[in-house]
């Protein structure tokens, strides 16, 4: 494995690589269109033949790049059923050279309501600078960014010696049900020094970014029992606060008056260097006019670097079925997002302590953590691969890249981190804020796509040239 010091000299010819990417760009776009014509939705309710066809098309493209080990592989889901086909293509590293794993996914979201699209979802159409179609961005453009970058490396430096593993998943939009088993089954084949996950977005058209943090998450349920059975609200109301009223007190205690999370032990780290325009955020989120946003600090910090708690389910009597009775029992579910760096087990305990310490008049309170996912945090300044990536983004765009976070989680990043603790993970992307992945009129900004390919090709060339530092014997 390579060590982590960065090499001082850069032996990479940036202009030559840029020109190769540019010369091949129309081919990249043609291949992208062909992939985007395949309705490869991996959801159970869709015909799996299309995901299979899409895997075959990706495997053909991999063969074109000269990979001799190209496989379409599956692994069982936790219920034993077979997962969707992934493509695995490998080129072993020359002695002393690092191996890089390039991840993207070839399955797509369902198209949704056809009426909302301005062109056929599965017939990619170019209008202006953008290519419209389901998967044109998420994530068939990620697949083609890898393909095009490898091709540029092969052309510019045929004797690069870099080990390359192309891993194109086929069920990301279906929740990656067999991903963990796939990693474990193919653990040796997937081992790498650097992992590039091309499934995120750039900050804006013109500003590239590297995603360096993901929030963690917790699912938790609470149950409050105040009475054995319902009783008449006129006969018994007064000395007794019923279970829904106590639940309201519990829920209200989770935030302070300004809407900041008020659970001791839930961490925050305000490190965002970019700001989400408030008007834009209001329109993207659809808050009603007059709604005052909760919490303090930058919106980006509130989204990426601070905890968030939402009440996502509440089992209580419906209004239609309501009677004049005190309700004995209530159950609720919380969705909690955690600041990068926070341990989800510690966060679950902090929330438990908070709830157990509340004065709910001695009612019986049960609290259960049902789900926990680790956050992800990269030190981009000190991670050798992140520095090479930032340098490559800078060269491709001619602009300083920004480091961004994601408020949601990418559960498989935690799996990769766990199975390959020493690998450098780079979360890159081809999307921009107008890409509308998962919505109607999904699209890719083509000039940005070309820059994303150039950046990745530069990264590969820099890794091949020893950018991670002097290699040490295994
Ligand atoms: Zn995606």
Coordinates of C-alpha atoms and ligand atoms in Angstrom, one line a residue:
X1 CA 0.0 0.0 0.0
X2 CA 1.2 3.5 -0.7
X3 CA 2.1 5.8 2.1
X4 CA 0.3 9.1 2.6
X5 CA 2.9 11.8 1.9
X6 CA 2.3 13.8 -1.2
X7 CA 5.0 14.0 -3.9
X8 CA 6.5 17.4 -4.5
X9 CA 6.7 17.3 -8.2
X10 CA 3.8 16.9 -10.6
X11 CA 4.8 14.9 -13.7
X12 CA 1.4 15.3 -15.3
X13 CA 0.8 17.2 -18.5
X14 CA -2.5 18.9 -17.7
X15 CA -3.0 20.3 -21.2
X16 CA -2.4 17.0 -23.0
X17 CA -5.0 15.3 -20.8
X18 CA -7.5 18.1 -21.3
X19 CA -7.1 17.8 -25.0
X20 CA -7.6 14.1 -25.1
X21 CA -10.7 14.4 -23.0
X22 CA -12.0 17.1 -25.3
X23 CA -11.2 15.1 -28.5
X24 CA -13.1 12.0 -27.0
X25 CA -16.0 14.0 -25.5
X26 CA -18.5 13.4 -28.3
X27 CA -18.0 9.7 -27.9
X28 CA -18.4 9.9 -24.2
X29 CA -21.8 11.7 -24.7
X30 CA -22.9 9.2 -27.3
X31 CA -22.2 6.3 -24.9
X32 CA -24.0 8.2 -22.2
X33 CA -27.0 8.6 -24.4
X34 CA -27.0 4.8 -25.1
X35 CA -26.9 4.0 -21.5
X36 CA -29.6 6.5 -20.6
X37 CA -32.0 4.9 -23.2
X38 CA -32.1 1.8 -21.0
X39 CA -34.8 2.1 -18.3
X40 CA -32.7 0.3 -15.6
X41 CA -34.9 0.7 -12.6
X42 CA -34.0 -1.8 -9.9
X43 CA -37.2 -1.5 -7.9
X44 CA -39.0 -4.8 -7.3
X45 CA -42.0 -3.6 -9.2
X46 CA -40.0 -3.0 -12.4
X47 CA -38.9 -5.6 -15.0
X48 CA -35.4 -6.7 -14.0
X49 CA -34.5 -7.3 -17.7
X50 CA -33.6 -3.6 -18.1
X51 CA -31.1 -3.6 -15.2
X52 CA -29.6 -6.7 -16.7
X53 CA -29.3 -5.1 -20.2
X54 CA -27.8 -2.0 -18.6
X55 CA -25.2 -4.1 -16.8
X56 CA -24.4 -5.8 -20.1
X57 CA -24.0 -2.4 -21.8
X58 CA -21.6 -1.2 -19.1
X59 CA -19.6 -4.5 -19.3
X60 CA -19.2 -4.0 -23.1
X61 CA -17.9 -0.5 -22.5
X62 CA -15.4 -1.8 -19.9
X63 CA -14.1 -4.4 -22.4
X64 CA -13.6 -1.6 -24.9
X65 CA -11.2 -0.1 -22.4
X66 CA -9.0 -3.2 -22.5
X67 CA -10.0 -4.6 -19.1
X68 CA -9.4 -8.4 -19.4
X69 CA -11.3 -9.3 -16.2
X70 CA -14.8 -8.0 -16.7
X71 CA -17.7 -9.7 -14.8
X72 CA -21.4 -9.1 -14.2
X73 CA -21.8 -10.2 -10.6
X74 CA -24.5 -10.4 -8.0
X75 CA -24.8 -11.1 -4.3
X76 CA -27.7 -12.2 -2.2
X77 CA -29.8 -9.7 -0.3
X78 CA -30.4 -10.2 3.5
X79 CA -33.6 -12.1 2.6
X80 CA -31.7 -14.5 0.4
X81 CA -33.1 -13.2 -2.9
X82 CA -30.5 -12.3 -5.6
X83 CA -29.4 -8.7 -5.8
X84 CA -29.3 -6.7 -9.0
X85 CA -26.3 -7.2 -11.3
X86 CA -23.2 -5.1 -10.8
X87 CA -20.3 -4.8 -13.2
X88 CA -16.8 -5.5 -11.9
X89 CA -13.8 -4.9 -14.1
X90 CA -10.2 -5.1 -13.0
X91 CA -6.8 -4.2 -14.2
X92 CA -4.1 -5.3 -11.6
X93 CA -1.5 -2.7 -10.5
X94 CA 2.1 -2.9 -11.6
X95 CA 4.5 -3.5 -8.7
X96 CA 4.7 -0.5 -6.4
X97 CA 1.7 1.2 -8.0
X98 CA -1.5 2.0 -6.2
X99 CA -4.9 0.6 -7.0
X100 CA -8.0 2.8 -7.5
X101 CA -11.6 1.7 -7.2
X102 CA -14.0 3.7 -9.3
X103 CA -17.6 3.4 -8.1
X104 CA -20.9 4.6 -9.8
X105 CA -24.3 3.0 -10.3
X106 CA -26.0 2.1 -13.5
X107 CA -29.6 1.7 -12.1
X108 CA -31.9 4.8 -12.1
X109 CA -34.9 6.2 -10.3
X110 CA -38.3 5.5 -11.9
X111 CA -39.3 8.3 -14.3
X112 CA -42.4 9.3 -12.3
X113 CA -45.2 11.2 -13.9
X114 CA -44.5 11.5 -17.7
X115 CA -46.6 14.6 -17.9
X116 CA -44.0 16.5 -15.8
X117 CA -41.3 15.8 -18.3
X118 CA -40.6 18.1 -21.3
X119 CA -39.1 15.2 -23.3
X120 CA -39.2 11.4 -23.1
X121 CA -37.5 10.3 -19.9
X122 CA -35.7 7.4 -21.7
X123 CA -34.9 9.2 -24.9
X124 CA -32.1 11.6 -23.9
X125 CA -32.4 15.0 -25.6
X126 CA -29.9 17.8 -25.7
X127 CA -31.3 21.3 -25.2
X128 CA -28.7 24.1 -24.9
X129 CA -25.9 23.0 -22.7
X130 CA -27.9 20.3 -21.0
X131 CA -28.7 16.6 -21.7
X132 CA -32.1 15.7 -20.4
X133 CA -33.2 12.2 -19.5
X134 CA -33.5 9.8 -16.5
X135 CA -30.0 8.8 -15.5
X136 CA -28.4 11.3 -17.8
X137 CA -26.9 12.7 -14.6
X138 CA -27.6 10.2 -11.7
X139 CA -25.6 8.2 -12.2
X140 CA -24.9 7.1 -15.8
X141 CA -22.8 10.3 -16.1
X142 CA -20.8 9.0 -13.1
X143 CA -20.3 5.7 -15.0
X144 CA -19.2 7.6 -18.1
X145 CA -16.9 10.0 -16.1
X146 CA -15.0 6.9 -15.0
X147 CA -15.0 5.4 -18.4
X148 CA -13.8 8.6 -20.1
X149 CA -11.1 9.3 -17.4
X150 CA -9.7 5.8 -17.8
X151 CA -9.7 6.1 -21.6
X152 CA -7.8 9.5 -21.3
X153 CA -5.3 7.9 -18.9
X154 CA -4.7 4.9 -21.3
X155 CA -4.2 7.3 -24.2
X156 CA -1.9 9.8 -22.4
X157 CA 0.1 7.3 -20.4
X158 CA -0.2 3.7 -21.8
X159 CA 2.3 2.3 -19.4
X160 CA 0.7 4.0 -16.3
X161 CA 0.8 0.7 -14.3
X162 CA -2.1 2.0 -12.1
X163 CA -4.4 -0.8 -10.7
X164 CA -7.9 0.1 -11.7
X165 CA -11.1 -1.5 -10.5
X166 CA -14.4 -0.4 -12.0
X167 CA -17.3 -1.2 -9.8
X168 CA -20.7 -0.2 -11.2
X169 CA -23.5 -1.1 -8.8
X170 CA -27.0 -1.9 -10.1
X171 CA -29.3 -1.2 -7.2
X172 CA -28.3 2.0 -5.5
X173 CA -31.7 3.7 -6.1
X174 CA -33.4 0.7 -4.6
X175 CA -31.4 1.1 -1.3
X176 CA -28.4 -1.2 -2.2
X177 CA -30.0 -4.3 -0.5
X178 CA -27.1 -6.6 -1.5
X179 CA -24.3 -4.1 -1.3
X180 CA -22.8 -5.3 2.0
X181 CA -22.9 -8.9 0.9
X182 CA -21.4 -7.9 -2.4
X183 CA -18.5 -6.1 -0.6
X184 CA -17.9 -9.1 1.6
X185 CA -18.1 -11.6 -1.3
X186 CA -15.7 -9.6 -3.4
X187 CA -13.6 -8.2 -0.6
X188 CA -10.2 -9.1 -2.2
X189 CA -11.2 -7.9 -5.7
X190 CA -12.4 -4.6 -4.5
X191 CA -9.5 -3.8 -2.2
X192 CA -7.9 -0.4 -3.2
X193 CA -5.7 2.4 -2.0
X194 CA -8.1 5.1 -3.2
X195 CA -11.9 4.8 -3.8
X196 CA -13.7 7.4 -6.0
X197 CA -17.5 7.5 -5.5
X198 CA -18.9 9.6 -8.4
X199 CA -22.4 10.1 -7.2
X200 CA -22.6 13.5 -5.7
X201 CA -22.9 17.1 -7.0
X202 CA -20.8 20.1 -7.6
X203 CA -21.6 23.3 -5.6
X204 CA -22.7 25.2 -8.7
X205 CA -22.1 25.4 -12.4
X206 CA -18.6 26.8 -12.5
X207 CA -17.6 25.8 -8.9
X208 CA -16.4 22.2 -8.4
X209 CA -16.5 20.5 -5.1
X210 CA -15.4 17.5 -3.2
X211 CA -17.9 16.2 -0.7
X212 CA -16.0 15.8 2.6
X213 CA -18.7 15.1 5.1
X214 CA -22.0 13.2 5.5
X215 CA -24.2 13.4 8.5
X216 CA -24.9 10.3 10.5
X217 CA -28.4 9.2 11.4
X218 CA -30.5 7.6 14.1
X219 CA -34.0 6.2 14.0
X220 CA -35.6 6.1 17.5
X221 CA -39.0 5.3 18.9
X222 CA -40.6 6.4 22.1
X223 CA -43.8 5.2 23.8
X224 CA -45.6 6.9 26.6
X225 CA -48.2 5.1 28.7
X226 CA -50.1 7.2 31.2
X227 CA -53.2 5.0 31.8
X228 CA -54.2 1.4 31.5
X229 CA -57.2 2.3 29.4
X230 CA -59.1 5.3 28.0
X231 CA -61.3 7.2 30.4
X232 CA -63.9 9.9 30.0
X233 CA -62.3 13.3 29.6
X234 CA -65.0 15.0 31.6
X235 CA -65.0 12.5 34.5
X236 CA -61.1 12.3 34.7
X237 CA -59.7 15.3 32.9
X238 CA -57.9 17.8 35.1
X239 CA -55.7 15.7 37.4
X240 CA -54.4 13.7 34.5
X241 CA -52.4 14.9 31.4
X242 CA -53.1 12.3 28.8
X243 CA -50.4 10.5 26.8
X244 CA -50.5 12.8 23.7
X245 CA -50.1 15.9 25.9
X246 CA -47.1 14.3 27.5
X247 CA -45.7 13.4 24.1
X248 CA -46.1 17.0 23.0
X249 CA -44.0 18.0 26.0
X250 CA -41.4 15.4 25.1
X251 CA -41.2 16.6 21.5
X252 CA -41.1 20.2 22.5
X253 CA -38.2 19.6 24.7
X254 CA -36.0 18.5 21.8
X255 CA -35.4 22.1 20.6
X256 CA -34.9 25.5 22.2
X257 CA -37.2 28.5 21.5
X258 CA -35.1 29.4 18.4
X259 CA -35.3 25.9 17.0
X260 CA -31.8 24.7 17.8
X261 CA -31.5 21.1 18.9
X262 CA -31.5 21.2 22.7
X263 CA -30.3 17.7 23.6
X264 CA -27.1 17.7 25.6
X265 CA -24.4 15.5 24.1
X266 CA -25.5 16.0 20.5
X267 CA -22.4 17.6 18.9
X268 CA -22.1 20.3 16.2
X269 CA -19.1 21.6 14.3
X270 CA -19.6 24.7 12.3
X271 CA -17.0 24.5 9.4
X272 CA -18.9 25.3 6.2
X273 CA -17.1 27.8 4.0
X274 CA -20.0 28.3 1.6
X275 CA -23.5 29.6 2.2
X276 CA -26.8 28.4 0.8
X277 CA -28.7 31.5 -0.3
X278 CA -31.7 31.8 2.0
X279 CA -34.2 32.7 -0.8
X280 CA -33.0 29.7 -2.8
X281 CA -33.3 27.4 0.2
X282 CA -36.8 28.7 0.9
X283 CA -37.8 28.0 -2.6
X284 CA -36.0 24.6 -2.8
X285 CA -37.6 23.4 0.5
X286 CA -41.1 24.9 -0.2
X287 CA -41.5 26.5 3.2
X288 CA -44.6 28.7 3.2
X289 CA -44.3 32.4 3.0
X290 CA -43.6 33.9 6.4
X291 CA -42.0 30.8 7.8
X292 CA -39.0 31.7 10.0
X293 CA -36.2 29.2 9.5
X294 CA -35.1 27.3 12.7
X295 CA -31.7 27.5 14.4
X296 CA -28.8 29.8 14.0
X297 CA -25.6 30.0 12.0
X298 CA -25.1 29.3 8.3
X299 CA -27.8 27.3 6.6
X300 CA -25.1 25.0 5.2
X301 CA -23.9 24.3 8.8
X302 CA -27.4 23.7 9.9
X303 CA -27.8 21.2 7.0
X304 CA -24.4 19.5 7.1
X305 CA -22.7 20.1 10.5
X306 CA -25.4 20.3 13.1
X307 CA -27.8 17.7 14.4
X308 CA -31.4 17.8 13.3
X309 CA -34.4 16.0 14.9
X310 CA -37.7 15.4 13.1
X311 CA -40.9 13.7 14.4
X312 CA -41.6 11.4 11.5
X313 CA -44.4 9.3 12.9
X314 CA -47.0 9.4 15.6
X315 CA -49.5 6.8 16.5
X316 CA -52.4 8.5 18.2
X317 CA -56.2 8.5 17.7
X318 CA -57.3 10.1 14.4
X319 CA -59.6 13.1 14.5
X320 CA -62.3 11.1 12.7
X321 CA -62.2 8.5 15.5
X322 CA -61.7 10.9 18.4
X323 CA -64.0 10.5 21.4
X324 CA -64.2 12.6 24.6
X325 CA -61.6 10.4 26.3
X326 CA -58.1 10.7 27.7
X327 CA -55.8 8.7 25.5
X328 CA -53.8 6.2 27.5
X329 CA -50.8 5.6 25.2
X330 CA -48.9 7.2 22.3
X331 CA -46.0 5.9 20.2
X332 CA -43.8 8.2 18.1
X333 CA -40.8 7.9 15.8
X334 CA -37.9 10.4 15.6
X335 CA -35.5 10.8 12.7
X336 CA -32.2 12.2 14.0
X337 CA -29.3 13.5 11.8
X338 CA -25.9 13.7 13.5
X339 CA -23.0 16.0 13.0
X340 CA -20.0 14.5 11.1
X341 CA -17.7 13.1 13.7
X342 CA -20.4 12.1 16.2
X343 CA -20.6 8.5 17.3
X344 CA -24.1 7.3 16.7
X345 CA -24.1 5.0 19.8
X346 CA -23.1 8.0 22.0
X347 CA -25.8 10.1 20.3
X348 CA -28.4 7.5 21.0
X349 CA -27.5 7.4 24.6
X350 CA -27.5 11.2 24.8
X351 CA -31.1 11.2 23.5
X352 CA -32.1 8.4 25.9
X353 CA -30.7 10.3 28.9
X354 CA -32.5 13.5 27.7
X355 CA -35.8 11.7 27.4
X356 CA -35.4 9.7 30.7
X357 CA -34.6 12.9 32.6
X358 CA -37.8 14.7 31.4
X359 CA -40.5 15.2 34.0
X360 CA -43.4 13.4 32.3
X361 CA -45.3 13.1 35.6
X362 CA -44.1 9.6 36.2
X363 CA -45.8 8.1 33.1
X364 CA -44.1 5.0 31.7
X365 CA -41.7 6.0 29.0
X366 CA -39.9 3.6 26.7
X367 CA -37.2 4.7 24.3
X368 CA -35.6 2.4 21.6
X369 CA -33.0 3.2 19.0
X370 CA -34.1 1.3 15.9
X371 CA -31.5 2.3 13.4
X372 CA -28.0 3.9 13.5
X373 CA -25.7 5.0 10.7
X374 CA -22.3 6.5 11.0
X375 CA -21.4 9.9 9.8
X376 CA -18.5 10.5 7.5
X377 CA -15.8 13.2 7.8
X378 CA -12.7 13.6 5.7
X379 CA -9.8 15.9 6.6
X380 CA -9.3 17.2 3.0
X381 CA -6.3 19.3 3.9
X382 CA -4.3 16.4 5.3
X383 CA -5.6 13.5 3.2
X384 CA -3.1 12.9 0.3
X385 CA -5.8 11.7 -2.2
X386 CA -8.2 14.6 -1.3
X387 CA -5.3 17.0 -2.0
X388 CA -4.7 15.4 -5.4
X389 CA -8.4 15.6 -6.2
X390 CA -8.7 19.2 -5.2
X391 CA -5.6 20.1 -7.3
X392 CA -7.2 18.2 -10.2
X393 CA -10.5 20.0 -9.8
X394 CA -8.7 23.3 -9.7
X395 CA -6.9 22.5 -13.0
X396 CA -10.0 21.3 -14.7
X397 CA -12.2 24.3 -13.7
X398 CA -9.6 27.0 -13.3
X399 CA -11.4 27.8 -10.0
X400 CA -10.8 26.8 -6.4
X401 CA -12.9 23.8 -5.5
X402 CA -15.0 24.0 -2.3
X403 CA -15.5 21.3 0.2
X404 CA -19.1 20.5 0.9
X405 CA -21.2 18.2 3.0
X406 CA -24.3 16.3 2.6
X407 CA -27.1 16.4 5.1
X408 CA -28.3 12.9 4.3
X409 CA -26.3 9.8 4.5
X410 CA -24.8 7.4 2.0
X411 CA -24.9 4.2 4.0
X412 CA -22.4 2.3 1.9
X413 CA -19.7 4.9 2.5
X414 CA -19.7 3.6 6.1
X415 CA -19.5 0.1 4.8
X416 CA -16.5 1.0 2.6
X417 CA -14.8 2.7 5.5
X418 CA -15.4 -0.3 7.7
X419 CA -14.1 -2.9 5.2
X420 CA -11.3 -0.8 3.9
X421 CA -10.2 1.4 6.8
X422 CA -6.9 2.5 5.2
X423 CA -8.4 3.5 1.8
X424 CA -8.8 7.1 0.9
X425 CA -12.4 7.8 -0.1
X426 CA -13.2 10.6 -2.6
X427 CA -16.8 11.6 -3.1
X428 CA -17.1 13.5 -6.4
X429 CA -19.9 14.2 -8.7
X430 CA -21.1 15.3 -12.1
X431 CA -24.4 16.9 -11.0
X432 CA -25.1 20.6 -10.3
X433 CA -27.9 22.2 -8.4
X434 CA -30.1 22.2 -11.5
X435 CA -29.6 18.5 -12.3
X436 CA -32.9 17.5 -10.6
X437 CA -31.8 13.9 -10.0
X438 CA -34.8 11.8 -8.9
X439 CA -37.2 14.4 -10.4
X440 CA -38.8 15.1 -13.8
X441 CA -36.5 16.7 -16.4
X442 CA -33.3 15.3 -14.8
X443 CA -30.3 16.7 -16.7
X444 CA -26.6 17.0 -17.0
X445 CA -24.7 20.2 -17.8
X446 CA -22.4 19.0 -20.6
X447 CA -19.5 21.5 -20.3
X448 CA -19.4 20.7 -16.5
X449 CA -19.4 17.0 -17.4
X450 CA -16.3 17.5 -19.6
X451 CA -14.5 19.3 -16.7
X452 CA -15.5 16.5 -14.3
X453 CA -13.9 13.9 -16.7
X454 CA -10.8 16.0 -17.0
X455 CA -10.4 16.3 -13.3
X456 CA -10.8 12.6 -12.8
X457 CA -8.3 11.8 -15.6
X458 CA -5.8 14.2 -13.9
X459 CA -6.4 12.4 -10.6
X460 CA -5.6 9.0 -12.2
X461 CA -2.5 10.4 -14.0
X462 CA -1.3 11.9 -10.7
X463 CA -1.9 8.7 -8.8
X464 CA 0.0 6.8 -11.5
X465 CA 2.8 9.3 -11.3
X466 CA 3.3 8.6 -7.6
X467 CA 1.1 11.4 -6.2
X468 CA 0.2 9.5 -3.1
X469 CA 3.9 9.4 -2.2
X470 CA 6.6 6.8 -2.4
X471 CA 5.2 3.4 -2.4
X472 CA 6.3 1.0 0.3
X473 CA 6.5 -2.8 0.0
X474 CA 3.2 -4.6 0.9
Ligands
LIG1 ZN1 -27.0 8.3 -7.5

